[in-house]
PDB file of C-alpha atoms and ligand atoms in Angstrom:
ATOM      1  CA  UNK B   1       7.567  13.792  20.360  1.00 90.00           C
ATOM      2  CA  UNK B   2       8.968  10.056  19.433  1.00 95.00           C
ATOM      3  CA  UNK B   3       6.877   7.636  20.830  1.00 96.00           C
ATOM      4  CA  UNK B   4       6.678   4.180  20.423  1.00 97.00           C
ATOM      5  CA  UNK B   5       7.931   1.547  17.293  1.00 98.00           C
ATOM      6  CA  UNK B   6       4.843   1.063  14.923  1.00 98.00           C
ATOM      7  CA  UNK B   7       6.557  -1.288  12.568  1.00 96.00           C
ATOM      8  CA  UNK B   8       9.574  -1.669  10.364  1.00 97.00           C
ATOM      9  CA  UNK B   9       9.554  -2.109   6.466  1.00 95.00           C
ATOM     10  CA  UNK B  10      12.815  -3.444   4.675  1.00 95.00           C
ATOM     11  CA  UNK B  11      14.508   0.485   4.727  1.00 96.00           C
ATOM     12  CA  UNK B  12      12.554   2.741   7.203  1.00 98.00           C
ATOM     13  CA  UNK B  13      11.185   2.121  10.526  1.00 98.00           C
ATOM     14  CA  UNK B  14       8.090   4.020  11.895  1.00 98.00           C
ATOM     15  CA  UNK B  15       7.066   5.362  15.170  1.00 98.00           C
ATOM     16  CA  UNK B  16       4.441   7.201  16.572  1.00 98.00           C
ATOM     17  CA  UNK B  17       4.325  10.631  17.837  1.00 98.00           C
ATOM     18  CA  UNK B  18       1.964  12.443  20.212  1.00 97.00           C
ATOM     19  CA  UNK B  19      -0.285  13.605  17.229  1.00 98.00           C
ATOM     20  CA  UNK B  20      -2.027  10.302  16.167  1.00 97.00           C
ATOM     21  CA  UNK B  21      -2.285  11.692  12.574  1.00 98.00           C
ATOM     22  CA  UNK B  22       1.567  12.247  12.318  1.00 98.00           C
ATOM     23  CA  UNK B  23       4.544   9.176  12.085  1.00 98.00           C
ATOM     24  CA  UNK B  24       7.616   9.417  12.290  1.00 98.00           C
ATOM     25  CA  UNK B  25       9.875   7.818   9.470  1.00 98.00           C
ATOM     26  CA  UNK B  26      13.275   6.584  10.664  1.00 98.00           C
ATOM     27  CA  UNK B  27      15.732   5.616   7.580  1.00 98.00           C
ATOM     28  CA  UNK B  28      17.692   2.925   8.413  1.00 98.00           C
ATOM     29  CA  UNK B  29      21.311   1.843   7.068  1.00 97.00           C
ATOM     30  CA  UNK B  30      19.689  -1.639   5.569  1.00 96.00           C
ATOM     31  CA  UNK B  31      19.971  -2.098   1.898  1.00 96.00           C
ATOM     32  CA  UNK B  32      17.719  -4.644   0.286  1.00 95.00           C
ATOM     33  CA  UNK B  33      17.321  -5.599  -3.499  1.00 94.00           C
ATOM     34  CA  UNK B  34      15.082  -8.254  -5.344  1.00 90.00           C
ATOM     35  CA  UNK B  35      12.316  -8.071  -2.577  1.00 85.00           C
ATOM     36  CA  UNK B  36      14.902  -8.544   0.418  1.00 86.00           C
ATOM     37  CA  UNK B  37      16.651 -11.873  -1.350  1.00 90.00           C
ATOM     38  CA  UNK B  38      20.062  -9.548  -0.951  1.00 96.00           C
ATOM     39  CA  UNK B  39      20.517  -8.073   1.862  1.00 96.00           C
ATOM     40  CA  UNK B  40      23.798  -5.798   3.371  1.00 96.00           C
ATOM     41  CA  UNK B  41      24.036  -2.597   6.048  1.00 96.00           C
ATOM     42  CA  UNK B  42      25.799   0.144   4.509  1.00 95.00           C
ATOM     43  CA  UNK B  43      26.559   2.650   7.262  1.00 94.00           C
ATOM     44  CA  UNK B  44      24.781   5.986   6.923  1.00 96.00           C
ATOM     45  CA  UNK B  45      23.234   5.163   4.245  1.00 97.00           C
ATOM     46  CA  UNK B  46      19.692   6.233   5.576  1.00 97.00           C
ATOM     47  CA  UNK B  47      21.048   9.845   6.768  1.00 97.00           C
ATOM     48  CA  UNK B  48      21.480  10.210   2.898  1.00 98.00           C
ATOM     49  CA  UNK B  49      18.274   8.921   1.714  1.00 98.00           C
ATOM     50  CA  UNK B  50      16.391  11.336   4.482  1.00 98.00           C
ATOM     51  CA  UNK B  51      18.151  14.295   3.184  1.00 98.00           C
ATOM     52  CA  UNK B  52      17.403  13.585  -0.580  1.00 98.00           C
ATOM     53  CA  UNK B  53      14.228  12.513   0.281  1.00 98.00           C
ATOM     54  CA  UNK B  54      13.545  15.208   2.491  1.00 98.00           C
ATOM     55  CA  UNK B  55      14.704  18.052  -0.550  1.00 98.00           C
ATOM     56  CA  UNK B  56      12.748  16.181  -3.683  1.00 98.00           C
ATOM     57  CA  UNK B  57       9.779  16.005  -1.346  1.00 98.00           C
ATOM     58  CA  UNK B  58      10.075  19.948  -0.246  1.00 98.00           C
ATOM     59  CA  UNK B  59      10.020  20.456  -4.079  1.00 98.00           C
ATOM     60  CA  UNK B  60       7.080  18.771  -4.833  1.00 98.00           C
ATOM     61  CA  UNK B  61       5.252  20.965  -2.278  1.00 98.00           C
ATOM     62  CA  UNK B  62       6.178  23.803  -3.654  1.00 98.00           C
ATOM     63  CA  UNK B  63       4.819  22.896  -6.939  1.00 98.00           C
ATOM     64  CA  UNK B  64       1.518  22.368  -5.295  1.00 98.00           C
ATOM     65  CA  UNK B  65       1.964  18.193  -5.172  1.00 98.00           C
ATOM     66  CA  UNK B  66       0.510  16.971  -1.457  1.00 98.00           C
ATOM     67  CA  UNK B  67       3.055  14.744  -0.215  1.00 98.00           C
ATOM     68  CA  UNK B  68       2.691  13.383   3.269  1.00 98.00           C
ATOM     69  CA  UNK B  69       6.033  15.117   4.245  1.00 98.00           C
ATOM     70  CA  UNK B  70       5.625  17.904   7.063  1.00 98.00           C
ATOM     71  CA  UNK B  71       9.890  18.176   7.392  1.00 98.00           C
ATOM     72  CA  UNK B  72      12.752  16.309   8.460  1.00 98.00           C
ATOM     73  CA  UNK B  73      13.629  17.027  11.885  1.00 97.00           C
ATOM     74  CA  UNK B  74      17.047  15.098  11.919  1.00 96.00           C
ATOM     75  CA  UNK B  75      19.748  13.694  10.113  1.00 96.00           C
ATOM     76  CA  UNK B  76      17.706  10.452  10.059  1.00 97.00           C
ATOM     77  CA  UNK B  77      14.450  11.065  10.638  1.00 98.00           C
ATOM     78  CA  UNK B  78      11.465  12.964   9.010  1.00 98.00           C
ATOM     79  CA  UNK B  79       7.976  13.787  10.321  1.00 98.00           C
ATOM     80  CA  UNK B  80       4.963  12.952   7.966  1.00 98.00           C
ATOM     81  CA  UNK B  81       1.186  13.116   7.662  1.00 98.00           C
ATOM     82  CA  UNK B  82      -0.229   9.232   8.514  1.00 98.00           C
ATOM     83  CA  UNK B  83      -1.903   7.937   5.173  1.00 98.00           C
ATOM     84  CA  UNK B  84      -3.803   4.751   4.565  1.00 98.00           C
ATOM     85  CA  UNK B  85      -1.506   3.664   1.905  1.00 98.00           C
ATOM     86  CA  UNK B  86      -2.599   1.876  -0.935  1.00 98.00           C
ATOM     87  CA  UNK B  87      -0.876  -1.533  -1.393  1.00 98.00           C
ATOM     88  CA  UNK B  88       0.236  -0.551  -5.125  1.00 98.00           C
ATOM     89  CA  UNK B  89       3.648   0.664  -6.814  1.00 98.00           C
ATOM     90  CA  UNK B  90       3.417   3.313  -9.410  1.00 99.00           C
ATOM     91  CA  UNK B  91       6.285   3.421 -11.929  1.00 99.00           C
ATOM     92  CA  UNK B  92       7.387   5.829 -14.322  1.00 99.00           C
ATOM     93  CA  UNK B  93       9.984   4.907 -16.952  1.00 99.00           C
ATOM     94  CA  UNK B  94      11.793   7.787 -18.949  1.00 99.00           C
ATOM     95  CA  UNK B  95      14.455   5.177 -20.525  1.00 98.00           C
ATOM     96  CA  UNK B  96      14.159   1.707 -20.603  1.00 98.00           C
ATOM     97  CA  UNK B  97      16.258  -0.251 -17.412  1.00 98.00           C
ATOM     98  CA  UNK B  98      15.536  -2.949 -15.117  1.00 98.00           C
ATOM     99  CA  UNK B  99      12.560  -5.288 -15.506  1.00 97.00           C
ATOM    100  CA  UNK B 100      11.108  -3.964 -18.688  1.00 98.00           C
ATOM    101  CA  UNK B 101      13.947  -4.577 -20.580  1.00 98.00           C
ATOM    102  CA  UNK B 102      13.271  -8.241 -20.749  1.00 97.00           C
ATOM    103  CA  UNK B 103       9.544  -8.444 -20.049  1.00 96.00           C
ATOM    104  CA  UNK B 104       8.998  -6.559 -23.189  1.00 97.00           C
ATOM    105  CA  UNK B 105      12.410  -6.989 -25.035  1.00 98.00           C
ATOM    106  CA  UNK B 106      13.858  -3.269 -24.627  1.00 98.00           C
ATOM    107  CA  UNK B 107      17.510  -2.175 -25.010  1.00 98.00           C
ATOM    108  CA  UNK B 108      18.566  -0.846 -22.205  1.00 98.00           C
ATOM    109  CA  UNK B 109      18.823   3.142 -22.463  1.00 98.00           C
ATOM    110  CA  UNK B 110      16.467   3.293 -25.089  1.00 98.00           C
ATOM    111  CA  UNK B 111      14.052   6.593 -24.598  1.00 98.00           C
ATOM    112  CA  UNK B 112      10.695   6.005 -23.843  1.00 98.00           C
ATOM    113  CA  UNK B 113       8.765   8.889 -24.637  1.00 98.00           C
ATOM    114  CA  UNK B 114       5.928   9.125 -23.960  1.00 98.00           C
ATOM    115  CA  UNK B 115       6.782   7.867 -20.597  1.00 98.00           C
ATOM    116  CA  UNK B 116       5.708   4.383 -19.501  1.00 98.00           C
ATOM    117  CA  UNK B 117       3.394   3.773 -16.481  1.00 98.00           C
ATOM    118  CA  UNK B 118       3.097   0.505 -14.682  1.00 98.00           C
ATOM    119  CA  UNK B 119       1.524  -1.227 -11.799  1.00 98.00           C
ATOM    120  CA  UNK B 120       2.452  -3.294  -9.051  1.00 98.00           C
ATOM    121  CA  UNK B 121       0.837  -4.873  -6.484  1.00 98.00           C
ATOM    122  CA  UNK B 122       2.812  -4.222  -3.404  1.00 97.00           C
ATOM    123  CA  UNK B 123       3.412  -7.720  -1.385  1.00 95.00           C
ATOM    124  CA  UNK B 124       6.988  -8.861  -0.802  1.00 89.00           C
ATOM    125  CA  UNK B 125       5.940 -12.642  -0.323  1.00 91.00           C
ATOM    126  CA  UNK B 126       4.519 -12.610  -4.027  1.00 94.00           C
ATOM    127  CA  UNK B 127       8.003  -9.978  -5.382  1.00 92.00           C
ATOM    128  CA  UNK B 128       5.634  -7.318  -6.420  1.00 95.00           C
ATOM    129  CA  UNK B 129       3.892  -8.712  -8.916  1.00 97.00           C
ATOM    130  CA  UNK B 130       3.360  -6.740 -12.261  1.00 98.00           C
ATOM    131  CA  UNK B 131      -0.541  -5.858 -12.452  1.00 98.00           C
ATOM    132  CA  UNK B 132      -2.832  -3.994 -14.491  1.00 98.00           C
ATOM    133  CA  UNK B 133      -5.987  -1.774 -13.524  1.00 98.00           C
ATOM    134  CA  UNK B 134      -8.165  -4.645 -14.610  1.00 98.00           C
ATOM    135  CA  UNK B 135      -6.607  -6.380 -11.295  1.00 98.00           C
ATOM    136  CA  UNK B 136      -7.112  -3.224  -9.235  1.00 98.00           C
ATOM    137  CA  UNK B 137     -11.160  -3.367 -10.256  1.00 98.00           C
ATOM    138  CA  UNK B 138     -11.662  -7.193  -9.863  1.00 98.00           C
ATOM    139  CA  UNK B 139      -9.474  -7.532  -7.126  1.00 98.00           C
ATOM    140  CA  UNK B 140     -11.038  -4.153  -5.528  1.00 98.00           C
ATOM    141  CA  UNK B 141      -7.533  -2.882  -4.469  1.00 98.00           C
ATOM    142  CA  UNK B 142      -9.100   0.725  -4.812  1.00 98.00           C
ATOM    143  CA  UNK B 143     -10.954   2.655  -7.072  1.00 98.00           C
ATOM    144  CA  UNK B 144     -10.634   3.317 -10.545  1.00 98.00           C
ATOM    145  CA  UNK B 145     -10.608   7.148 -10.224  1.00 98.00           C
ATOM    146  CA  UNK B 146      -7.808   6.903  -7.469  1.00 98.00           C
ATOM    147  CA  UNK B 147      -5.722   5.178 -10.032  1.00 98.00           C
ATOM    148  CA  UNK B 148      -6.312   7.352 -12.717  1.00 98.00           C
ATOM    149  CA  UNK B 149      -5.188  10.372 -10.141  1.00 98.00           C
ATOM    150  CA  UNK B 150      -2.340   8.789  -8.790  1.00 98.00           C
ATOM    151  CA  UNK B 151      -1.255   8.238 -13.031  1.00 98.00           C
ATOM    152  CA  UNK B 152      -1.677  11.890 -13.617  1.00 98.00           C
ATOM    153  CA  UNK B 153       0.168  13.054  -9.872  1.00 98.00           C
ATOM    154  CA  UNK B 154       3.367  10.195 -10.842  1.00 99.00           C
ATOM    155  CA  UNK B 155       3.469  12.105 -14.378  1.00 98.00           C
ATOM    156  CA  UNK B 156       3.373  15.611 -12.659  1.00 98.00           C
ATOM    157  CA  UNK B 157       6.323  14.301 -10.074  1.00 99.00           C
ATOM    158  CA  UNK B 158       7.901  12.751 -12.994  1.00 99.00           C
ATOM    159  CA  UNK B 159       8.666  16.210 -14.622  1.00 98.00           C
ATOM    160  CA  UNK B 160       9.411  18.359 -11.393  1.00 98.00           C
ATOM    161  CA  UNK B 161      11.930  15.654 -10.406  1.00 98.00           C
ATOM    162  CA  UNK B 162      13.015  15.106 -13.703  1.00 98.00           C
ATOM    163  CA  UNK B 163      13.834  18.824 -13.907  1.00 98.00           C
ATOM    164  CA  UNK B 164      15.600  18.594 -10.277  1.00 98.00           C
ATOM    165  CA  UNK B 165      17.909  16.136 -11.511  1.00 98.00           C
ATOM    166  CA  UNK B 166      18.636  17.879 -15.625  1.00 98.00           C
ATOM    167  CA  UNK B 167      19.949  20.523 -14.012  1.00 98.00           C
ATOM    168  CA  UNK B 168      22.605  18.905 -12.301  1.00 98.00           C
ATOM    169  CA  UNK B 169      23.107  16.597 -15.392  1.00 98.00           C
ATOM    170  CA  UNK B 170      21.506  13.329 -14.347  1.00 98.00           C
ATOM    171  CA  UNK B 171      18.667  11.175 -16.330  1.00 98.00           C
ATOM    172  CA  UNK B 172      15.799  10.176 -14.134  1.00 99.00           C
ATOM    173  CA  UNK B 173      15.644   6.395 -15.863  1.00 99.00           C
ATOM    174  CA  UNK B 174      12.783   5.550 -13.689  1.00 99.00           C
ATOM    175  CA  UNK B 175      11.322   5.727 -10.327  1.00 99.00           C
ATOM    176  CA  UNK B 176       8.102   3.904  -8.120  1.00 98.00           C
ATOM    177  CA  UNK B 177       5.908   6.224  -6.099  1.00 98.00           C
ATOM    178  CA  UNK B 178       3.409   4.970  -3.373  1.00 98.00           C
ATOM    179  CA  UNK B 179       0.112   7.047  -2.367  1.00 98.00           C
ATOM    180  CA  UNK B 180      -2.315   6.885   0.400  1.00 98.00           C
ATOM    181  CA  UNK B 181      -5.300   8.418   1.302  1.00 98.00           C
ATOM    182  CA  UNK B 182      -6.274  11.051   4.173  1.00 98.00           C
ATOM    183  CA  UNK B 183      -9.577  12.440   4.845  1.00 97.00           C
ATOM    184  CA  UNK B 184     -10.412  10.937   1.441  1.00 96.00           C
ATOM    185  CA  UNK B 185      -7.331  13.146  -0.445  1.00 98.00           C
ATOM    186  CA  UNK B 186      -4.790  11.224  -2.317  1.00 98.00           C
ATOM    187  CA  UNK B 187      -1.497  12.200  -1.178  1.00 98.00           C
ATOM    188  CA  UNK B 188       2.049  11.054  -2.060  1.00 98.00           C
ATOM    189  CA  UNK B 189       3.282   8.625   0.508  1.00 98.00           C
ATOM    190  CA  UNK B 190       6.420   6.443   1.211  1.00 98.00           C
ATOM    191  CA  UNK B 191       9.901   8.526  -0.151  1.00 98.00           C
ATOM    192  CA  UNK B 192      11.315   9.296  -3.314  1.00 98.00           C
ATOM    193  CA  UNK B 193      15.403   8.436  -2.959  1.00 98.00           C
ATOM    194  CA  UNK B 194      18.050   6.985  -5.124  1.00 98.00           C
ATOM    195  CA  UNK B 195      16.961   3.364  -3.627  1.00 98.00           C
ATOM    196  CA  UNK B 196      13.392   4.084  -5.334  1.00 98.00           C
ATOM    197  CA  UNK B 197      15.008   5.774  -8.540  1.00 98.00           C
ATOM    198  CA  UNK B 198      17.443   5.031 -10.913  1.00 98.00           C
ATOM    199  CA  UNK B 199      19.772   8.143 -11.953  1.00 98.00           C
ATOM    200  CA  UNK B 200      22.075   8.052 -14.102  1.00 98.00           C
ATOM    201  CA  UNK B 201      25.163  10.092 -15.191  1.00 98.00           C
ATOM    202  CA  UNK B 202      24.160  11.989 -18.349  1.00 98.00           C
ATOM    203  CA  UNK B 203      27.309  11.252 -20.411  1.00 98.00           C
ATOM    204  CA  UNK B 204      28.444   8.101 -18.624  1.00 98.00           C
ATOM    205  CA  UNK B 205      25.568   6.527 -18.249  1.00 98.00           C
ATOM    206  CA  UNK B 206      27.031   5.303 -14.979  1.00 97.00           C
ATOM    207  CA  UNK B 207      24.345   4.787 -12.034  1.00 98.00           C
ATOM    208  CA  UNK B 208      24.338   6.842  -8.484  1.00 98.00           C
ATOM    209  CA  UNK B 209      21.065   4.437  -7.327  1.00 98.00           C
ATOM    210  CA  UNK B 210      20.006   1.502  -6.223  1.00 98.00           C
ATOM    211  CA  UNK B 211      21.681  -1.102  -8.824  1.00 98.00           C
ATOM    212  CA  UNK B 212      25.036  -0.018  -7.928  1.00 98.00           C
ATOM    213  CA  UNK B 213      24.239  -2.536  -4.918  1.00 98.00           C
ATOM    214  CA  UNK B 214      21.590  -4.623  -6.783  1.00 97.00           C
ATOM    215  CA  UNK B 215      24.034  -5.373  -9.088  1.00 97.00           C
ATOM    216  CA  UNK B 216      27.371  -4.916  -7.656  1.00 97.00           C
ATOM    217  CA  UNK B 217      28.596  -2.061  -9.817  1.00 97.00           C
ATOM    218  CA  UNK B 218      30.323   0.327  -7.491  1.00 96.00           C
ATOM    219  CA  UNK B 219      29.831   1.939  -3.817  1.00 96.00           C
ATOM    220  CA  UNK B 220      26.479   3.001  -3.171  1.00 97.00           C
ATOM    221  CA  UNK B 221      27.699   4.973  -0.372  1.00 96.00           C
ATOM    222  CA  UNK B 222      29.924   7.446  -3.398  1.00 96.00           C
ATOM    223  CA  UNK B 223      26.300   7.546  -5.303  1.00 97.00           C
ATOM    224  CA  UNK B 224      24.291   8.424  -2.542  1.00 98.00           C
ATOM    225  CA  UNK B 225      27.189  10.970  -1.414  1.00 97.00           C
ATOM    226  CA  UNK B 226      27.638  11.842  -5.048  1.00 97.00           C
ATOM    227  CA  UNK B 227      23.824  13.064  -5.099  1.00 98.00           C
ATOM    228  CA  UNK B 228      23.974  14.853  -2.204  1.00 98.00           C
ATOM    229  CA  UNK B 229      26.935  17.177  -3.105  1.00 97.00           C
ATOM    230  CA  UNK B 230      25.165  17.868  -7.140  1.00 98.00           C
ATOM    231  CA  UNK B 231      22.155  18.767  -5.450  1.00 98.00           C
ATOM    232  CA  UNK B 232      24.196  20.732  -3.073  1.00 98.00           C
ATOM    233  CA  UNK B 233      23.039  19.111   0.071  1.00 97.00           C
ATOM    234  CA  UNK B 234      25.619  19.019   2.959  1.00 91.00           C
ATOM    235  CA  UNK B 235      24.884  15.574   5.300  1.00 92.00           C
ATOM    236  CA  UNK B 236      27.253  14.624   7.667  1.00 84.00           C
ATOM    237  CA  UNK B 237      27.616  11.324   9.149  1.00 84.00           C
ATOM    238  CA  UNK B 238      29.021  11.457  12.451  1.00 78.00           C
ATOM    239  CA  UNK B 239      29.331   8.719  14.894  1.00 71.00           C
ATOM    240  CA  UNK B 240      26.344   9.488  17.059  1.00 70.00           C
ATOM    241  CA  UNK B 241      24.071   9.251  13.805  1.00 68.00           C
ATOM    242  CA  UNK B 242      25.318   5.888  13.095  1.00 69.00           C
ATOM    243  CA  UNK B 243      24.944   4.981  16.612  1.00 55.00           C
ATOM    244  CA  UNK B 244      21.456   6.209  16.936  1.00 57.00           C
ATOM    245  CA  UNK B 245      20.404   3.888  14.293  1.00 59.00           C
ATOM    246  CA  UNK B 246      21.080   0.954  15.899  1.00 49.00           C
ATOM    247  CA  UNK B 247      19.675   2.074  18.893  1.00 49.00           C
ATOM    248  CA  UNK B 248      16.381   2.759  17.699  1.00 51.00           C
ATOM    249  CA  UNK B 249      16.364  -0.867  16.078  1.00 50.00           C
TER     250      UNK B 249
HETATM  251  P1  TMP W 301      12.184  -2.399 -11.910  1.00 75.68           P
HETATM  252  O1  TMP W 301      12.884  -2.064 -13.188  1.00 75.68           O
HETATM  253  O2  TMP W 301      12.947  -3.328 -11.010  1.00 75.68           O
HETATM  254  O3  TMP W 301      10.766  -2.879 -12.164  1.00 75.68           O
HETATM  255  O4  TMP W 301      12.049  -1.051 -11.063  1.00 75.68           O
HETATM  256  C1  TMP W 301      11.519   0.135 -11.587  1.00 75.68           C
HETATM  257  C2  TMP W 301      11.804   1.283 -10.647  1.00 75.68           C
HETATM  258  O5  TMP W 301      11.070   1.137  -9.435  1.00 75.68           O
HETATM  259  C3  TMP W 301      13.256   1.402 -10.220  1.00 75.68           C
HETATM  260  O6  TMP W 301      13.590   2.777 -10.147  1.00 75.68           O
HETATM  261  C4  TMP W 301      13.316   0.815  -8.842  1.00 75.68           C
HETATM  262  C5  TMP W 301      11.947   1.080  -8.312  1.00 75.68           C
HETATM  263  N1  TMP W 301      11.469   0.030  -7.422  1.00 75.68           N
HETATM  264  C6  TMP W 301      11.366   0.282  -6.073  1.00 75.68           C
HETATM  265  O7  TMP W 301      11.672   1.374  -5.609  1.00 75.68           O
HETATM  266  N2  TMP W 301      10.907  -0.702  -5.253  1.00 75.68           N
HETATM  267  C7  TMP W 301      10.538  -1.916  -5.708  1.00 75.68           C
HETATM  268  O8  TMP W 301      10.096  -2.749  -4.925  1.00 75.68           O
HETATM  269  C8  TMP W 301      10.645  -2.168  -7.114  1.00 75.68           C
HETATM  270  C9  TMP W 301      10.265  -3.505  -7.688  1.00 75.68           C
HETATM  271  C10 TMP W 301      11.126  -1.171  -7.923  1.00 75.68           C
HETATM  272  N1  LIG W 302      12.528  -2.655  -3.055  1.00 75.68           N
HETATM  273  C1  LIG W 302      12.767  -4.070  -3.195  1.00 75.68           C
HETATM  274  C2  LIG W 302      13.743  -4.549  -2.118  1.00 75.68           C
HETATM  275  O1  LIG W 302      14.200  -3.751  -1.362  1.00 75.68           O
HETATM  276  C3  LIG W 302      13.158  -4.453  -4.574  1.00 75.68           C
HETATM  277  C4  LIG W 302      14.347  -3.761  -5.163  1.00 75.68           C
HETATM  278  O2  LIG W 302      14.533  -2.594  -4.923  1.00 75.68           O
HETATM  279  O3  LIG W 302      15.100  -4.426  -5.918  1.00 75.68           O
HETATM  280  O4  LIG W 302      14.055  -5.720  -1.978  1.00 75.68           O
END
């Protein structure tokens, strides 16, 4: 059962539930970009996110990747395993977009193969700074083994989710993963959605994420909903879901 409000990141809010190791993740219609500098609601836009989140998550499990998902339990809403997250983003690029095209001079939609990894540390005062495992040691952010693990589990996710996505004739450009630990187990944290990916239309090259709204190049609503139907996901927004976001907020 739903109990109280933990805390609210820039997307998702949290709650407890009656099992202290489970939360509750609530996807909110906010839309940040550029570390919540740009800011808009766009109206069901979390009952999307849940859904995609909730199917590329289900996927991973059944490739034998532990993800804190246990299952979504409404159109907003998922259950998942409490973690004690580690404050770092792990990135995988495929093709070059976004902030390594200039920090290392890239043209954008250039293959990377093999895939690049990065690191950064996750703090929204400092914008996520780009970091290295040097940082992780000195700084003592966590181990060195834990990073190596969560390098190999982002590649493994990278190719499951990359497959996910082929099929249905979209690149996976890139994409940040969090982890966490649980009884001393890494696991998969946070979500995996078109705000934390970018996808792209295979022969267009035209974007269904996130930088439609970064970057004001269509409707992220039509991406999101454009997602849903090529992975053959039916969400429908009615007017109690959009209510029941604000009243939770
Ligand atoms: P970047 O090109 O802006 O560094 O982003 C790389 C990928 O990571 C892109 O798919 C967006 C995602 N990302 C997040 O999900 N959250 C973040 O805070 C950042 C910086 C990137
Ligand atoms: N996730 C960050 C934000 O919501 C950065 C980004 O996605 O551009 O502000």
């Amino acid at each position: 059962m739903k109990k109280e409000h933990l805390y609210s990141g820039k997307g998702k809010s949290i709650f407890a539930t009656d099992n202290p190791n489970h939360i509750i993740m609530h996807f909110r219609d906010d839309l940040t970009a550029f570390n919540g500098e740009k800011k808009e609601t766009c109206l069901g836009k979390g009952i999307y996110l849940n859904n995609i989140n909730a199917f590329l998550m289900d996927k991973l499990a059944q490739q034998g990747v532990k993800t804190s998902f246990i299952e979504k339990i409404n159109q907003r809403e998922s259950l998942t395993h409490k973690l004690d997250m580690i404050q770092l983003e792990f990135v995988v690029r495929n093709i070059a977009a976004g902030t390594i095209v200039k920090r290392v001079g890239l043209t954008k939609g250039s293959p990377l193969s093999p895939p690049i990894q990065e690191l950064f540390l996750k703090n929204d005062k400092l914008g996520d700074p780009f970091i290295n495992i040097h940082y992780v040691n000195s700084l003592k952010i966590t181990s060195a083994e834990v990073v190596a693990q969560a390098e190999k589990i982002s590649l493994q996710v990278n190719d499951i989710i990359k497959d996910v996505f082929t099929k249905i004739n979209i690149d996976l450009v890139d994409f940040k993963l969090e982890f966490g630990l649980l009884d001393g187990e890494l696991y998969l944290g946070d979500e995996i959605s078109p705000d934390t990916c970018r996808l792209w239309d295979q022969k267009s090259k035209r974007p269904f994420d996130k930088d439609l709204f970064r970057f004001d190049l269509g409707d992220v609503k039509e991406g999101y909903d454009r997602i849903c139907e090529l992975l053959g996901l039916k969400v429908t927004i009615d007017t109690h879901d959009l209510q029941a976001d604000h009243q939770d907020n």
